Coordinates of C-alpha atoms and ligand atoms in Angstrom, one line a residue:
M1 CA -13.6 30.2 -11.2
A2 CA -12.6 27.3 -13.4
P3 CA -11.6 28.4 -16.8
I4 CA -13.8 25.8 -18.3
Q5 CA -16.6 28.3 -18.4
N6 CA -14.7 30.4 -20.9
F7 CA -14.2 27.6 -23.4
T8 CA -15.7 27.6 -26.8
P9 CA -18.0 24.8 -27.7
F10 CA -15.2 23.4 -29.9
S11 CA -12.7 23.2 -27.0
V12 CA -15.4 21.7 -24.8
L13 CA -15.9 19.0 -27.4
L14 CA -12.2 18.5 -27.5
L15 CA -12.1 18.1 -23.7
L16 CA -15.0 15.7 -23.8
S17 CA -12.9 13.4 -25.9
I18 CA -10.0 13.3 -23.5
S19 CA -10.0 10.8 -20.7
P20 CA -9.1 11.2 -17.8
F21 CA -10.6 14.6 -17.5
F22 CA -8.3 17.1 -15.8
T23 CA -9.3 20.0 -13.6
F24 CA -7.4 23.2 -14.1
I25 CA -6.0 25.0 -11.1
K26 CA -5.4 28.6 -10.5
Q27 CA -3.9 29.7 -7.2
P28 CA -3.3 26.8 -4.8
S29 CA -5.0 27.5 -1.4
I30 CA -4.5 25.6 1.8
H31 CA -6.5 26.1 5.0
A32 CA -4.9 24.8 8.0
K33 CA -6.0 25.3 11.6
E34 CA -2.5 25.5 12.8
Q35 CA -0.2 28.5 12.1
H36 CA 2.9 26.3 11.7
P37 CA 3.7 24.6 8.4
V38 CA 2.3 21.1 8.1
K39 CA 5.1 18.5 8.4
A40 CA 3.0 15.3 8.0
L41 CA -0.5 14.0 7.4
V42 CA -2.2 10.8 8.5
A43 CA -5.2 8.9 7.4
P44 CA -6.6 5.5 8.3
I45 CA -6.3 2.5 5.9
Y46 CA -9.1 -0.1 6.0
K47 CA -9.3 -3.6 4.8
S48 CA -12.6 -4.9 3.6
N49 CA -13.6 -8.5 3.8
T50 CA -12.9 -8.8 0.1
S51 CA -9.2 -8.0 0.6
I52 CA -9.6 -4.5 -0.8
Y53 CA -7.5 -1.8 1.0
T54 CA -8.8 1.7 1.1
I55 CA -7.8 5.1 2.5
S56 CA -10.5 7.1 4.2
L57 CA -10.5 10.7 2.9
K58 CA -12.9 13.7 3.0
I59 CA -13.4 14.9 -0.5
N60 CA -15.1 18.3 -1.0
D61 CA -17.6 19.1 1.7
A62 CA -20.3 16.8 0.5
N63 CA -18.5 13.5 0.8
P64 CA -17.1 12.9 4.3
N65 CA -15.0 9.8 4.9
Q66 CA -15.2 8.4 1.4
Q67 CA -13.2 5.2 0.8
F68 CA -10.5 5.3 -1.9
L69 CA -8.8 2.2 -3.3
I70 CA -5.1 2.4 -2.5
D71 CA -3.2 2.0 -5.8
L72 CA 0.6 2.4 -5.8
S73 CA 0.6 2.4 -9.6
S74 CA -2.2 4.8 -10.3
T75 CA -1.3 8.3 -11.4
F76 CA -4.5 10.3 -10.7
L77 CA -6.7 10.8 -7.7
S78 CA -10.0 9.8 -9.1
F79 CA -13.6 9.2 -8.2
P80 CA -17.0 8.9 -9.8
C81 CA -17.8 12.4 -11.0
C82 CA -19.3 14.1 -14.0
P83 CA -17.4 17.3 -14.6
Y84 CA -19.1 17.9 -17.9
S85 CA -22.6 18.5 -16.5
N86 CA -21.4 20.2 -13.3
P87 CA -18.2 22.2 -13.9
K88 CA -18.1 23.4 -10.2
K89 CA -17.6 19.8 -9.1
V90 CA -14.2 19.6 -10.8
Q91 CA -12.8 21.8 -8.1
T92 CA -11.8 19.1 -5.7
S93 CA -10.6 19.6 -2.2
V94 CA -9.2 16.9 0.1
T95 CA -9.4 17.2 3.9
I96 CA -7.1 15.1 5.9
N97 CA -5.5 15.2 9.4
S98 CA -2.1 16.7 10.1
T99 CA -0.1 14.8 12.6
D100 CA 2.9 15.3 14.9
G101 CA 3.6 11.6 14.4
K102 CA 1.7 10.6 17.6
N103 CA -1.9 11.7 17.1
P104 CA -4.0 13.5 14.5
T105 CA -3.6 17.2 15.2
G106 CA -6.4 18.8 13.1
D107 CA -7.9 18.9 9.7
V108 CA -6.0 20.4 6.7
T109 CA -7.9 21.1 3.5
V110 CA -5.9 21.2 0.3
Q111 CA -8.0 22.8 -2.5
N112 CA -8.0 22.6 -6.2
L113 CA -6.4 19.3 -6.6
K114 CA -6.1 17.8 -10.0
T115 CA -8.4 14.8 -10.3
S116 CA -9.8 12.4 -12.9
C117 CA -13.1 10.7 -13.1
N118 CA -13.3 6.9 -12.7
A119 CA -16.1 4.5 -11.7
T120 CA -13.8 3.5 -8.8
S121 CA -12.5 6.0 -6.2
V122 CA -8.8 5.7 -6.3
A123 CA -6.1 7.1 -4.0
S124 CA -3.2 7.1 -6.3
L125 CA 0.3 6.9 -4.9
A126 CA 2.4 6.5 -8.0
R127 CA 5.6 8.4 -8.7
S128 CA 3.8 11.0 -10.9
P129 CA 3.0 14.7 -10.4
H130 CA -0.7 14.2 -10.2
S131 CA -1.0 11.3 -7.8
L132 CA -2.6 12.1 -4.5
S133 CA 0.7 11.6 -2.6
S134 CA 2.7 13.9 -5.0
Q135 CA 0.0 16.6 -4.9
L136 CA -0.3 16.6 -1.1
I137 CA 3.4 16.6 -0.6
S138 CA 4.2 19.3 -3.1
R139 CA 1.3 21.6 -2.1
L140 CA 2.2 21.5 1.6
S141 CA 6.0 21.4 0.9
M142 CA 6.4 18.3 3.0
K143 CA 9.3 15.9 3.0
K144 CA 9.0 13.8 -0.2
Q145 CA 8.0 10.4 1.3
F146 CA 4.9 8.5 2.4
G147 CA 4.6 5.4 4.6
I148 CA 2.0 2.7 4.6
C149 CA 1.1 0.2 7.3
M150 CA -1.5 -2.3 6.0
P151 CA -4.1 -3.7 8.3
D152 CA -4.9 -7.4 8.6
S153 CA -8.3 -9.0 8.4
Y154 CA -8.8 -9.0 12.2
S155 CA -7.8 -5.4 13.1
K156 CA -9.0 -4.0 9.8
Q157 CA -7.4 -0.6 10.4
G158 CA -3.9 0.6 9.5
E159 CA -2.6 4.0 8.4
I160 CA -0.8 6.0 5.8
F161 CA 1.5 8.9 6.6
F162 CA 2.5 11.6 4.1
G163 CA 5.6 13.7 4.8
S164 CA 8.1 13.7 7.6
E165 CA 8.7 11.0 10.3
P166 CA 8.3 10.2 13.2
Y167 CA 5.5 7.8 12.8
Y168 CA 4.7 6.4 16.3
T169 CA 2.7 3.5 17.5
M170 CA 1.0 3.6 20.9
F171 CA 0.5 -0.1 21.7
P172 CA 2.0 -2.1 23.3
Y173 CA 4.7 0.7 23.5
S174 CA 5.8 3.7 21.5
V175 CA 8.1 2.9 18.5
D176 CA 8.8 5.2 15.6
L177 CA 8.2 3.0 12.6
S178 CA 10.7 5.0 10.5
T179 CA 13.5 3.6 12.7
V180 CA 12.8 -0.1 12.2
I181 CA 13.2 -0.3 8.4
T182 CA 16.0 -1.3 6.0
Y183 CA 16.4 0.6 2.8
I184 CA 16.8 -0.8 -0.8
P185 CA 16.9 1.2 -4.0
L186 CA 13.8 1.6 -6.1
I187 CA 14.3 0.9 -9.7
K188 CA 13.9 4.1 -11.8
R189 CA 12.4 3.5 -15.2
P190 CA 11.3 6.6 -17.2
Q191 CA 7.6 6.3 -18.1
N192 CA 7.0 3.8 -15.4
P193 CA 5.5 5.4 -12.2
S194 CA 5.2 2.1 -10.3
Y195 CA 7.4 1.0 -7.4
M196 CA 9.8 -1.8 -8.3
I197 CA 12.7 -3.4 -6.6
T198 CA 15.4 -5.9 -7.8
L199 CA 14.9 -9.5 -6.8
T200 CA 18.1 -11.5 -6.7
G201 CA 16.9 -14.8 -5.3
L202 CA 14.4 -16.7 -3.3
V203 CA 15.0 -18.7 -0.1
V204 CA 12.7 -21.2 1.5
N205 CA 13.5 -22.5 5.0
H206 CA 17.0 -21.1 4.8
T207 CA 17.8 -22.9 1.6
Q208 CA 18.3 -20.8 -1.5
I209 CA 16.1 -22.3 -4.3
L210 CA 16.5 -19.7 -7.0
S211 CA 19.0 -17.0 -7.9
F212 CA 18.1 -14.5 -10.6
N213 CA 20.2 -12.7 -13.1
S214 CA 20.0 -8.9 -12.9
G215 CA 16.8 -7.7 -14.4
T216 CA 14.3 -9.7 -12.4
T217 CA 12.0 -7.2 -10.8
A218 CA 9.4 -7.3 -8.1
L219 CA 6.5 -4.8 -8.2
I220 CA 4.8 -3.7 -5.0
S221 CA 1.1 -3.7 -5.4
T222 CA -1.8 -2.9 -3.0
T223 CA -4.4 -3.9 -5.5
D224 CA -3.4 -7.5 -5.8
P225 CA -4.6 -9.3 -2.7
Y226 CA -1.9 -12.0 -2.8
T227 CA 1.7 -12.2 -4.2
K228 CA 1.8 -13.4 -7.8
L229 CA 4.8 -15.2 -9.2
R230 CA 5.7 -15.8 -12.8
S231 CA 4.9 -19.5 -13.5
D232 CA 8.5 -20.7 -13.7
I233 CA 9.4 -19.1 -10.4
Y234 CA 6.1 -20.2 -8.9
H235 CA 6.6 -23.9 -9.6
S236 CA 10.1 -23.9 -8.1
F237 CA 8.8 -22.1 -5.1
I238 CA 5.8 -24.4 -4.6
D239 CA 8.0 -27.5 -4.9
A240 CA 10.5 -26.2 -2.4
F241 CA 7.7 -25.2 0.1
N242 CA 6.0 -28.5 -0.3
K243 CA 9.2 -30.3 0.4
E244 CA 10.1 -28.2 3.5
S245 CA 6.6 -28.6 5.0
A246 CA 6.2 -32.3 4.2
G247 CA 5.5 -33.0 7.9
Y248 CA 2.2 -31.1 7.9
A249 CA -1.1 -32.9 7.0
R250 CA -2.7 -31.6 3.8
V251 CA -6.3 -30.8 3.1
A252 CA -7.9 -30.2 -0.3
S253 CA -6.7 -27.1 -2.1
V254 CA -8.8 -24.0 -1.8
K255 CA -8.7 -21.8 -5.0
P256 CA -6.7 -19.8 -5.9
F257 CA -4.2 -21.5 -3.7
E258 CA -2.5 -24.8 -4.2
I259 CA -0.8 -25.9 -0.9
C260 CA -3.2 -26.2 2.0
F261 CA -2.5 -27.6 5.5
N262 CA -5.0 -28.9 8.1
K263 CA -5.0 -25.9 10.4
S264 CA -5.2 -27.9 13.5
A265 CA -1.8 -29.6 12.7
V266 CA 0.2 -26.3 12.4
P267 CA 1.7 -24.8 15.5
F268 CA 1.3 -21.1 16.1
S269 CA 4.1 -18.6 16.8
R270 CA 4.4 -14.9 17.6
V271 CA 4.7 -14.2 13.8
G272 CA 1.8 -16.4 12.8
Y273 CA 1.5 -20.1 11.9
Y274 CA 4.9 -21.9 12.1
V275 CA 5.7 -22.8 8.6
P276 CA 8.9 -22.6 6.5
Q277 CA 10.3 -19.1 6.4
I278 CA 10.4 -17.4 3.0
D279 CA 13.2 -14.8 2.2
L280 CA 13.2 -12.5 -0.8
M281 CA 16.8 -11.7 -1.6
L282 CA 17.2 -8.1 -2.7
D283 CA 19.7 -5.6 -3.7
E284 CA 22.9 -5.0 -1.6
G285 CA 22.5 -8.4 0.0
K286 CA 19.3 -7.3 1.9
E287 CA 16.6 -9.9 2.7
W288 CA 12.9 -9.5 3.2
S289 CA 11.7 -12.3 5.4
I290 CA 8.2 -13.6 5.3
F291 CA 6.7 -15.6 8.2
G292 CA 3.4 -17.4 8.7
S293 CA 1.4 -14.2 9.4
N294 CA 2.2 -13.1 5.8
S295 CA 2.4 -16.4 4.0
M296 CA -0.5 -18.5 5.3
V297 CA -4.1 -17.6 4.5
Q298 CA -7.0 -19.1 6.5
S299 CA -9.4 -20.5 4.0
G300 CA -12.6 -21.7 5.6
E301 CA -12.7 -23.6 8.9
E302 CA -9.9 -26.1 8.5
A303 CA -7.6 -25.0 5.7
L304 CA -4.5 -22.9 6.0
C305 CA -3.2 -22.2 2.5
L306 CA 0.1 -20.8 1.1
G307 CA -1.0 -17.3 0.0
F308 CA 1.0 -17.1 -3.3
V309 CA -0.5 -17.5 -6.7
D310 CA 0.6 -18.4 -10.2
G311 CA 0.7 -15.2 -12.3
G312 CA 1.3 -17.1 -15.6
M313 CA 4.3 -16.9 -17.9
N314 CA 3.6 -13.4 -19.4
M315 CA 4.2 -11.3 -16.3
E316 CA 6.2 -8.2 -16.7
H317 CA 7.8 -8.8 -13.3
G318 CA 9.1 -12.0 -11.7
M319 CA 6.9 -11.2 -8.7
V320 CA 4.1 -8.8 -7.8
I321 CA 4.2 -8.5 -4.0
G322 CA 0.5 -8.3 -3.0
G323 CA -1.4 -6.8 -0.1
F324 CA -1.5 -9.9 2.2
Q325 CA 2.3 -10.1 2.2
I326 CA 2.7 -6.5 3.4
E327 CA 0.1 -6.5 6.2
N328 CA 1.6 -5.5 9.6
N329 CA 4.7 -4.5 7.7
F330 CA 5.8 -0.8 7.5
L331 CA 6.9 0.4 4.0
L332 CA 8.3 3.9 3.5
F333 CA 8.5 5.2 -0.1
D334 CA 11.2 7.8 -0.2
K335 CA 11.1 9.8 -3.4
D336 CA 14.1 12.1 -2.8
K337 CA 16.5 9.2 -2.4
S338 CA 14.5 6.8 -4.6
R339 CA 14.5 4.1 -2.1
L340 CA 12.0 1.8 -0.3
G341 CA 12.2 1.2 3.4
F342 CA 10.8 -2.1 4.6
S343 CA 10.4 -3.5 8.1
S344 CA 9.4 -7.1 7.5
T345 CA 6.7 -8.2 10.0
L346 CA 6.2 -5.9 13.0
L347 CA 4.8 -8.8 15.0
F348 CA 8.3 -9.7 16.2
M349 CA 8.1 -6.4 18.1
R350 CA 4.5 -7.2 19.1
V351 CA 3.5 -4.2 17.1
M352 CA 0.6 -4.2 14.6
C353 CA -0.5 -1.6 12.0
S354 CA -3.6 -0.9 14.1
A355 CA -1.3 0.7 16.8
F356 CA -1.4 4.3 15.7
N357 CA -3.3 6.5 18.1
F358 CA -6.2 8.1 16.1
T359 CA -7.5 9.9 19.1
S360 CA -7.1 13.6 18.5
S361 CA -4.6 15.3 20.8
N362 CA -6.6 18.6 20.6
Ligands
LIG1 C1 -18.5 -8.4 3.8 O1 -19.1 -7.5 4.7 C2 -20.3 -6.9 4.3 C3 -20.7 -5.8 5.3 O2 -20.0 -5.9 6.5 C4 -21.4 -8.1 4.3 O3 -22.6 -7.6 3.9 C5 -20.9 -9.1 3.2 O4 -21.8 -10.2 3.3 C6 -19.5 -9.6 3.6 N1 -19.0 -10.5 2.5 C7 -18.3 -11.6 2.8 C8 -17.9 -12.3 1.5 O5 -18.1 -12.0 3.9
LIG2 C1 -9.2 13.8 12.1 O1 -9.0 13.0 13.3 C2 -10.1 13.2 14.2 C3 -9.8 12.3 15.4 O2 -9.6 11.0 15.1 C4 -11.4 12.7 13.5 O3 -12.5 12.9 14.4 C5 -11.6 13.5 12.2 O4 -12.8 13.1 11.5 C6 -10.4 13.4 11.4 N1 -10.5 14.2 10.2 C7 -10.6 13.7 8.9 C8 -10.7 14.7 7.8 O5 -10.6 12.5 8.7
LIG3 C1 -9.8 3.5 -12.9 O1 -9.0 3.1 -11.8 C2 -8.5 1.8 -11.9 C3 -7.7 1.5 -10.6 O2 -6.7 2.4 -10.4 C4 -7.6 1.7 -13.1 O3 -7.1 0.3 -13.3 C5 -8.4 2.0 -14.4 O4 -7.5 2.1 -15.5 C6 -9.0 3.4 -14.2 N1 -9.8 3.8 -15.4 C7 -9.6 4.8 -16.1 C8 -10.6 5.0 -17.2 O5 -8.8 5.7 -15.8
LIG4 C1 -7.8 -31.9 10.5 O1 -7.3 -32.5 11.7 C2 -8.2 -32.8 12.7 C3 -7.5 -33.2 14.0 O2 -6.6 -34.2 13.6 C4 -9.3 -33.8 12.2 O3 -10.2 -34.0 13.2 C5 -9.9 -33.3 10.9 O4 -10.8 -34.2 10.4 C6 -8.9 -32.9 9.9 N1 -9.5 -32.2 8.8 C7 -9.4 -32.6 7.5 C8 -10.1 -31.8 6.5 O5 -8.6 -33.4 7.2
LIG5 C1 13.3 -26.6 7.7 O1 14.5 -27.2 7.7 C2 14.9 -27.9 8.9 C3 16.4 -28.3 8.7 O2 16.6 -28.8 7.5 C4 14.0 -29.0 9.0 O3 14.3 -29.7 10.2 C5 12.5 -28.5 9.1 O4 11.6 -29.6 9.2 C6 12.2 -27.7 7.9 N1 10.8 -27.1 8.0 C7 10.4 -26.2 8.9 C8 9.0 -25.9 8.8 O5 11.2 -25.7 9.7
LIG6 C1 -3.9 8.4 22.6 O1 -3.9 9.8 22.5 C2 -4.7 10.5 23.5 C3 -4.6 12.0 23.2 O2 -3.3 12.4 23.2 C4 -4.2 10.2 24.9 O3 -5.0 10.8 25.8 C5 -4.2 8.7 25.1 O4 -3.7 8.4 26.4 C6 -3.4 7.9 24.0 N1 -3.6 6.5 24.2 C7 -2.6 5.7 24.4 C8 -2.9 4.2 24.5 O5 -1.4 6.1 24.4

């Protein structure tokens, strides 16, 4: 039983004044159908029509398939709850599918997870001991990594893997997503549980437009729908993109975007609309290339807009890489080696994030 029942009124009062409210665990307990240790878990990621990305999880027995906002910077698994009036409800269990990397292989329930209460249900993935990813990985003793494949507005479904590769797609062929990535170091900052990388420069249509001194960082965010750039970087970037795409007919801007083309004038390619390629220059000379499928946002019937926004001058990071720019990309967050694996667009391989086979193999 939760020790909260033994608390004196004074300590209850103390607890009431603390936010977020933590649950207290005794013995961890795990119920898995299979006898073998669980090596990996899989859950669907959905995109709503308002550019919100969620993970579908089963929390406790009363709430099947609840949607949790994916937040790479949040440190607690949270949802609307009221532990003060109903102490039993603080005992949270999460039920999620195990996987062999090809299909879901059966429900695994991890009990007594630490959670906090929040008006929004949040699946926290930060580098902190009480995030959902850290708790699932440590309680099941899985490999310390998770991978996300974000869906686009058309397919609407992607997936998240916790634990060991492989992570196979089924369509149009089978490819292990962990084999198509390039690694870069994640920046380690004590007290900062977010995922940050070093940005060394910016290239538009194969021409380097900016080079940064050490210390310019890019944060990866799944709660920002579009990539935000610090104003000075944004203006140089917009100017260069404007120049390199001068041949395309413009239409009126559609907020929050600035550069919008007449859609009917822009040719289509395997990797989305054919527009100037954008390269983020990263550590160790690595480059993250962004093509039309991750740069151009369809805004209404006729407009195709460059999906980057001005984040103002007071940004902590030079860039916050938002959800649209990582759709149909595979990202692997490797905690042991403190590195990020990134694939750039999977569309070159004709693979989409909707290609995991969610049909149970049982
Ligand atoms: C989003 O989808 C919901 C349900 O499918 C619908 O009710 C709502 O109108 C949609 N919103 C927009 C902005 O399209
Ligand atoms: C596990 O996967 C199966 C097959 O897709 C699905 O029916 C079941 O609801 C999933 N379990 C959870 C907890 O999501
Ligand atoms: C609730 O969750 C959101 C999204 O992660 C976060 O920004 C906010 O700070 C949280 N609120 C509290 C009270 O923890
Ligand atoms: C876009 O181009 C098409 C074809 O040239 C034209 O018919 C249409 O009026 C243009 N739309 C705008 C908003 O300029
Ligand atoms: C990119 O640069 C090439 C060579 O300078 C130029 O011909 C082309 O128009 C530019 N824009 C695009 C969209 O390729
Ligand atoms: C998906 O998995 C199921 C169960 O293993 C299998 O029967 C089916 O053929 C798979 N689908 C594809 C397209 O590979």
